[in-house]
Short mmCIF file of C-alpha atoms in Angstrom, two decimals:
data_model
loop_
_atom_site.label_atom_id
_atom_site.label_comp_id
_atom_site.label_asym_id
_atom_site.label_seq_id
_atom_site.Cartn_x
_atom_site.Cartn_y
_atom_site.Cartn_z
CA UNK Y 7 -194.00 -172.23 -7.05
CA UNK Y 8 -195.54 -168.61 -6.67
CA UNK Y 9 -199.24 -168.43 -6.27
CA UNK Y 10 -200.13 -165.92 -8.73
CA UNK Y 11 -203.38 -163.99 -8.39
CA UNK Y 12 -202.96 -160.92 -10.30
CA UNK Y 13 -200.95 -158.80 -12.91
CA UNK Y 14 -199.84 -155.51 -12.20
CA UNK Y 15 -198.67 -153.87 -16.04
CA UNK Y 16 -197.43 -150.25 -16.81
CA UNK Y 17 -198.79 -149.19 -20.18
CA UNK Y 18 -196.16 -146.98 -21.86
CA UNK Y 19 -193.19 -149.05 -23.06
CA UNK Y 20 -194.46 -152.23 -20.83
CA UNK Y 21 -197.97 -153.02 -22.45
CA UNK Y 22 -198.19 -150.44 -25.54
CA UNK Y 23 -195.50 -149.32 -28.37
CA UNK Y 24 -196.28 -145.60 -28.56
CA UNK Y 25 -199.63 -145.51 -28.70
CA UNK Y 26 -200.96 -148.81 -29.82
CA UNK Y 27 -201.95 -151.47 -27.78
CA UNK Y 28 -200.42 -154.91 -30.05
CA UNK Y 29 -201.91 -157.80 -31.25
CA UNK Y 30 -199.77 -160.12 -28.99
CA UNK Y 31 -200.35 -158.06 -25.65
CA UNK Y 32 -204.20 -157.56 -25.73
CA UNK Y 33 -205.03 -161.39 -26.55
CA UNK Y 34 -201.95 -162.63 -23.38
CA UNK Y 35 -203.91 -159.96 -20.81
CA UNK Y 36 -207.67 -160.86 -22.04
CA UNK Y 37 -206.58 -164.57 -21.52
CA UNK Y 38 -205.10 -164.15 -18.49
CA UNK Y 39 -208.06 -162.39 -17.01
CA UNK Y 40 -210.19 -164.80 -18.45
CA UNK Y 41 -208.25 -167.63 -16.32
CA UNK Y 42 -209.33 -165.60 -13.36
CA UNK Y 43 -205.90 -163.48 -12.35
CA UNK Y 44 -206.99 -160.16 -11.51
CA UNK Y 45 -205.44 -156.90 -14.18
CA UNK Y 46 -204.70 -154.08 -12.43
CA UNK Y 47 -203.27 -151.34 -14.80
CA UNK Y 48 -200.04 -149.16 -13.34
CA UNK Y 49 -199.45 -146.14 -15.18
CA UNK Y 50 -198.12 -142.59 -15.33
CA UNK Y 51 -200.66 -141.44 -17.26
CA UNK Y 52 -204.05 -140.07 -16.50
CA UNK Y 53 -206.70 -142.35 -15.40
CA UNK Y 54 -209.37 -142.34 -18.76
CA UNK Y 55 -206.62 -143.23 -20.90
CA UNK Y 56 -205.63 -146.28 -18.58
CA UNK Y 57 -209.71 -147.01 -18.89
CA UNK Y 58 -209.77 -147.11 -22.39
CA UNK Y 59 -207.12 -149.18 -22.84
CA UNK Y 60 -208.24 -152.14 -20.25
CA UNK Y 61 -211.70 -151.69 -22.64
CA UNK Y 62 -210.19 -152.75 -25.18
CA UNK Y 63 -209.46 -155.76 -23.21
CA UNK Y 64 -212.45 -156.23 -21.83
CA UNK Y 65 -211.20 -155.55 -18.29
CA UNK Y 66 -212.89 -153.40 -15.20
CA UNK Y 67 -210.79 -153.20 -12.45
CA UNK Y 68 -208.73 -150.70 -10.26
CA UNK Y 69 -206.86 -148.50 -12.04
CA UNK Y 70 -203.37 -147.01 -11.04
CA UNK Y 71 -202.84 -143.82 -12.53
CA UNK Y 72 -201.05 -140.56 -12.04
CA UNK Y 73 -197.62 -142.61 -11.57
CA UNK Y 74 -199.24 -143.73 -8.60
CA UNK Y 75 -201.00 -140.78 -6.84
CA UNK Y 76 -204.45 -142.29 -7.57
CA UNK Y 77 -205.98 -145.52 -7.78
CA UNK Y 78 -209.40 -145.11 -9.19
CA UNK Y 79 -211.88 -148.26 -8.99
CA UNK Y 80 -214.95 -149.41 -10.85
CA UNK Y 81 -217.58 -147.73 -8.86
CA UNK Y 82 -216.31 -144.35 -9.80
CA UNK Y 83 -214.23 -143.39 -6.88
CA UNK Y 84 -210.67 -143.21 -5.24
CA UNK Y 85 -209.60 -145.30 -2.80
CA UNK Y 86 -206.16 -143.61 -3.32
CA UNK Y 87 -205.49 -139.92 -4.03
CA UNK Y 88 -202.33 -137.81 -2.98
CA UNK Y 89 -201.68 -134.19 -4.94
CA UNK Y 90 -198.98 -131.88 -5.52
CA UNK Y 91 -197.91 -129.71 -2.79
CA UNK Y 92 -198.85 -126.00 -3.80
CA UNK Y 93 -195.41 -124.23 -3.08
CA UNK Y 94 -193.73 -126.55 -5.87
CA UNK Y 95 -197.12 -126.04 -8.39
CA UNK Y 96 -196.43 -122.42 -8.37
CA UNK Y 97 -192.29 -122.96 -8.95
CA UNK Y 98 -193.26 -125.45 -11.74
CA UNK Y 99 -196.04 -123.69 -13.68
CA UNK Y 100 -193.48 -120.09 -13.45
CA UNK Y 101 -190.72 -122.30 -14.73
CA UNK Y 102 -193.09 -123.94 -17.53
CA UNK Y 103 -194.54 -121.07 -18.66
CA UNK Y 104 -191.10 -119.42 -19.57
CA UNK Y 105 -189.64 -121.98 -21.53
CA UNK Y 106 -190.69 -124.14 -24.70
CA UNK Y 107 -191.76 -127.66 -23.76
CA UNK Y 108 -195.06 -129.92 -23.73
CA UNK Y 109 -196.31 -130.21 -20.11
CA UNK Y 110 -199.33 -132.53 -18.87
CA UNK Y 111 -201.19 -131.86 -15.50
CA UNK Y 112 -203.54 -134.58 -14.58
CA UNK Y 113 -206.42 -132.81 -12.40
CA UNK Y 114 -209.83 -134.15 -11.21
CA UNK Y 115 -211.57 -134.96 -14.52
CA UNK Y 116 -209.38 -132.87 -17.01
CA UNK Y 117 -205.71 -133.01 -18.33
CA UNK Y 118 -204.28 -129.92 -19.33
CA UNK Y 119 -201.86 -129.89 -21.75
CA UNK Y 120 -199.40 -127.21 -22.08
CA UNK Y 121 -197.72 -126.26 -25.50
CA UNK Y 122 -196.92 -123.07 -27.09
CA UNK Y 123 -199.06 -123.60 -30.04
CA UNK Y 124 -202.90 -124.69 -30.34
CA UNK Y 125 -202.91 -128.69 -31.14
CA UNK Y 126 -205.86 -129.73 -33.08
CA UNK Y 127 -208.33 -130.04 -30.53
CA UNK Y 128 -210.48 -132.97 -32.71
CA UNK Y 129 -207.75 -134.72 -32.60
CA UNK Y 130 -207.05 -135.02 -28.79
CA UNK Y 131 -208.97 -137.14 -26.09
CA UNK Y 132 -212.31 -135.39 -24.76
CA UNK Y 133 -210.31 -134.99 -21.45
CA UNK Y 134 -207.12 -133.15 -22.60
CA UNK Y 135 -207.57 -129.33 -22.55
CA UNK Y 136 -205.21 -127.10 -24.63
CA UNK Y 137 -203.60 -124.15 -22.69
CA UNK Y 138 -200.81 -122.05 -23.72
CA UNK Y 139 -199.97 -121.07 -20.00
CA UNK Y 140 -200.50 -123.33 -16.53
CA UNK Y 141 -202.75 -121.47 -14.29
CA UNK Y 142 -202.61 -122.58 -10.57
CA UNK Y 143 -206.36 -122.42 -8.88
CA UNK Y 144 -208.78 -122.37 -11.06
CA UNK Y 145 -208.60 -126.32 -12.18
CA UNK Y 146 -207.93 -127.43 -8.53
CA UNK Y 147 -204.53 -129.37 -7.59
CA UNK Y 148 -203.10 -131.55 -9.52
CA UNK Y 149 -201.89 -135.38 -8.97
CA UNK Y 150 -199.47 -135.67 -11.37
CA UNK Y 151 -197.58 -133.65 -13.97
CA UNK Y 152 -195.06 -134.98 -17.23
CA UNK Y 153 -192.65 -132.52 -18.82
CA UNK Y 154 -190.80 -133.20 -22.10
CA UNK Y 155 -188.17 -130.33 -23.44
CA UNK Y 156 -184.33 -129.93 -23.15
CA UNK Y 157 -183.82 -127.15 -20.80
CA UNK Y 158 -186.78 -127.68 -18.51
CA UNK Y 159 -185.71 -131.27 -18.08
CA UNK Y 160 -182.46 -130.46 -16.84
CA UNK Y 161 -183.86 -127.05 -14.52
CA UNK Y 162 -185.84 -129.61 -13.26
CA UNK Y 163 -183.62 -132.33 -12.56
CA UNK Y 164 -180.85 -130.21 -10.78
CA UNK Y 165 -182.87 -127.20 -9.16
CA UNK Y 166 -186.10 -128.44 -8.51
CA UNK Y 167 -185.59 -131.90 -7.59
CA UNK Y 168 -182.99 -130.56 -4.64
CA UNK Y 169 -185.24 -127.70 -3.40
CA UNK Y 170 -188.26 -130.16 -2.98
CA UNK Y 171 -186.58 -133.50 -2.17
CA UNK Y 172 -188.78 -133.83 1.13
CA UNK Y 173 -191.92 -133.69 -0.47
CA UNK Y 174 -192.44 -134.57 -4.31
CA UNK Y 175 -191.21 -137.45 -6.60
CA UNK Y 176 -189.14 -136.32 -9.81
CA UNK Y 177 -188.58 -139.78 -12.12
CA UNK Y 178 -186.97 -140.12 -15.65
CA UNK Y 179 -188.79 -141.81 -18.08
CA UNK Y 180 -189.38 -142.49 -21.68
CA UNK Y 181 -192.61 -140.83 -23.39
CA UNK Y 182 -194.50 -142.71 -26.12
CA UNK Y 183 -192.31 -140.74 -28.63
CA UNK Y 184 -189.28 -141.87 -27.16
CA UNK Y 185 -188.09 -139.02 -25.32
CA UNK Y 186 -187.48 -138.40 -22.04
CA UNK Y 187 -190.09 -137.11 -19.86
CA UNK Y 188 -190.37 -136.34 -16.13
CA UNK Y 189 -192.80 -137.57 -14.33
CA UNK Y 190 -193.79 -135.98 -11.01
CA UNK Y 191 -195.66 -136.41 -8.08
CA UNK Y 192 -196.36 -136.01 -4.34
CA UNK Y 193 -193.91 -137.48 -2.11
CA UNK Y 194 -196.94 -139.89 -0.66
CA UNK Y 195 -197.35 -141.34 -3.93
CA UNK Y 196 -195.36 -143.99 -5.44
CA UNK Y 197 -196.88 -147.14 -7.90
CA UNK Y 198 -195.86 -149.36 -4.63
CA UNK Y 199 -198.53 -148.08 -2.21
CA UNK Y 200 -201.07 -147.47 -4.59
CA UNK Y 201 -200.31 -151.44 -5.54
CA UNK Y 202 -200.68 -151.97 -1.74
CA UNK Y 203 -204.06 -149.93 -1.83
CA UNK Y 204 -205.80 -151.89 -4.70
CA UNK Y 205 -204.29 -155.21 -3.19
CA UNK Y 206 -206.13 -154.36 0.22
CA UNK Y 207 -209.66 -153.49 -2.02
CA UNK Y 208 -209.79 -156.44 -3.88
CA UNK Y 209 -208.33 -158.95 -1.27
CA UNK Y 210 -205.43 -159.86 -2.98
CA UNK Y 211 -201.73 -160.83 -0.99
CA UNK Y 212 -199.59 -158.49 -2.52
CA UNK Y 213 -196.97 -161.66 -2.56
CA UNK Y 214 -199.28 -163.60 -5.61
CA UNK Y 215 -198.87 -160.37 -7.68
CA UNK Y 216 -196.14 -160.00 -10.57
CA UNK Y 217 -195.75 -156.58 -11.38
CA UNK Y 218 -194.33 -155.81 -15.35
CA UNK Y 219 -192.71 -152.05 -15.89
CA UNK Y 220 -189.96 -150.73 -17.71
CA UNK Y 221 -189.25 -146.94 -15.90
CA UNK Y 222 -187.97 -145.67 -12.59
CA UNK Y 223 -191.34 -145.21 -10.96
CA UNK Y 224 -192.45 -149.12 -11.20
CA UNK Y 225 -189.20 -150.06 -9.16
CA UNK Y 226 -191.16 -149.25 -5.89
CA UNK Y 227 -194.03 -151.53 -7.40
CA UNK Y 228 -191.50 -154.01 -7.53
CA UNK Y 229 -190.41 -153.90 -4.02
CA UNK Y 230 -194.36 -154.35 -3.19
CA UNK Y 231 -195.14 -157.30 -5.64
CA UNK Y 232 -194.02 -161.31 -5.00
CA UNK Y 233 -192.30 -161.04 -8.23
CA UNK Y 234 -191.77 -158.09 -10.95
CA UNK Y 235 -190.72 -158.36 -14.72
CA UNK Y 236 -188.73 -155.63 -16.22
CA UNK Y 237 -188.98 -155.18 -19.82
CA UNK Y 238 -186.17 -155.95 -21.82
CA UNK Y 239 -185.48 -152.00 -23.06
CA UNK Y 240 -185.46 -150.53 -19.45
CA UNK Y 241 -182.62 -149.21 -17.80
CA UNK Y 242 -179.85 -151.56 -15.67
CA UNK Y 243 -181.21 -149.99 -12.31
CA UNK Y 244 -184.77 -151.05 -13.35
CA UNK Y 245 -183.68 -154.76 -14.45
CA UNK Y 246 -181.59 -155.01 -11.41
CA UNK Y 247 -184.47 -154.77 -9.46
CA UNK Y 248 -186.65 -156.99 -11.24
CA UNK Y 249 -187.20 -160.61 -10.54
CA UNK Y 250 -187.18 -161.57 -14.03
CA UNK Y 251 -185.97 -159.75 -17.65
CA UNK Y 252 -187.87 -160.27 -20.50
CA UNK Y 253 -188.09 -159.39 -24.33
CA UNK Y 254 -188.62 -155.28 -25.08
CA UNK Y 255 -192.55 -154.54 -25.81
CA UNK Y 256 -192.04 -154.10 -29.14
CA UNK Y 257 -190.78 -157.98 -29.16
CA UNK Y 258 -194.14 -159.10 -27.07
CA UNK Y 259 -192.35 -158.82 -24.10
CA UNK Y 260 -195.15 -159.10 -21.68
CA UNK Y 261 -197.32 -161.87 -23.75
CA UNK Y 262 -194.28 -164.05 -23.24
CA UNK Y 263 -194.16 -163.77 -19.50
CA UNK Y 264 -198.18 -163.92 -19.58
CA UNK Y 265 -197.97 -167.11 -21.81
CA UNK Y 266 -195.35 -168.96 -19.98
CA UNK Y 267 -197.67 -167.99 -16.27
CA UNK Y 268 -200.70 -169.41 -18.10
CA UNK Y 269 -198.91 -172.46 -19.30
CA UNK Y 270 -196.68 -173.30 -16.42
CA UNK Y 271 -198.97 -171.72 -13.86
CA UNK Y 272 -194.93 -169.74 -12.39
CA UNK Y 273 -192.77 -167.09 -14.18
#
């Protein structure tokens, strides 16, 4: 029987359904944290979304954000922080800011968000900052950028993702909205070391950790963890490297696994 000490969730398609964090999910995490297994959130997004969401929980622990190129812990600092090389910045922001599509670029303390027409600004976390064109410099380098749109997708995919193979990560994934989005990020960071960097600050064995994720980037989180659960919508390369399938998030996927830990004290 595994010794499990902590959780290691994604939050898009894993532990939320678009944006909403359900019912089912938030009581399963709050009372496994409550039995004393340590949370650690996993996601491609930036880290003060990933904060709000384990308040709603009642959790404070490390964060994993930026698909891995930061893990950001309760004291207000990174233990883990890897950014964009600059050469493939400027070739990204030139190829964004000739074509239609919705770009994110998670910096130090802001998120700008790239789209061709103003968003309501009310509307939009305190951190996300409308632009209408990506401007390398002036916000500092970036840890992490999402793209969503047809025909930067696939420039992307085939151009991009062979001239910079050596030195940044380019993974498919599905957005809130159900679309595909690419998620990108320094070649140094992966959701696998920046597990292995959290495990080492808060003393866990990365073996007593089951990791739950449903995309391309939590397959090296996988490889790290004693046990991972892919969710029952992801991919066949994501299940096939999973320890254990489960139930989609919109079926409570991950409250399941949770309960049956809780219960039988194994997956």
């Amino acid at each position: 029987m595994m010794n499990i000490s902590a959780l290691a969730i994604d939050l898009d398609g894993t532990l939320l359904v678009g944006e909403e964090l359900p019912e089912a999910h938030r009581r399963a995490v709050a009372e496994a944290h409550a039995a004393g297994i340590e949370i650690i959130i996993a996601t491609a997004r930036w880290r003060q979304m990933a904060e709000r969401i384990s308040a709603l929980m009642g959790i404070r622990k490390p964060i994993i954000a930026c698909s891995g190129a930061q893990v950001y812990v309760p004291e207000g600092r990174d233990i883990f922080d890897h950014r964009l090389p600059a050469d493939f910045v400027d070739a990204f922001y030139k190829l964004c800011n000739t074509r239609r599509c919705m770009v994110t670029v998670a910096l130090d303390n802001n998120v700008i968000l790239k789209l061709d027409a103003p968003p309501d600004q009310s509307r939009l976390p305190e951190e996300l900052k409308w632009e209408p064109q990506l401007q390398a410099g002036p916000h500092g380098s970036p840890r992490a950028a999402t793209v969503q749109g047809d025909d930067v997708v696939d420039i992307v995919s085939k151009d991009l993702r062979a001239e910079f193979v050596d030195s940044v990560n380019i993974y498919d994934a599905v957005g809130p909205d159900g679309k595909l989005v690419l998620i990108v990020t320094a070649k140094a960071a992966s959701k696998g070391q920046a597990l292995l960097a959290a495990c080492q600050y808060r003393g866990i064995n990365p073996e007593q950790v089951v990791a739950f994720g449903d995309a391309e980037n939590d397959i090296e989180m996988f490889k790290v963890a004693g046990a991972s659960v892919a969710m029952g919508q992801a991919n066949d390369l994501v299940k096939s490297s999973a320890s254990l399938v489960t139930r989609a998030n919109t079926e409570a996927g991950v409250a399941i696994v949770i309960d049956r830990i809780l219960r039988t004290g194994s997956l």
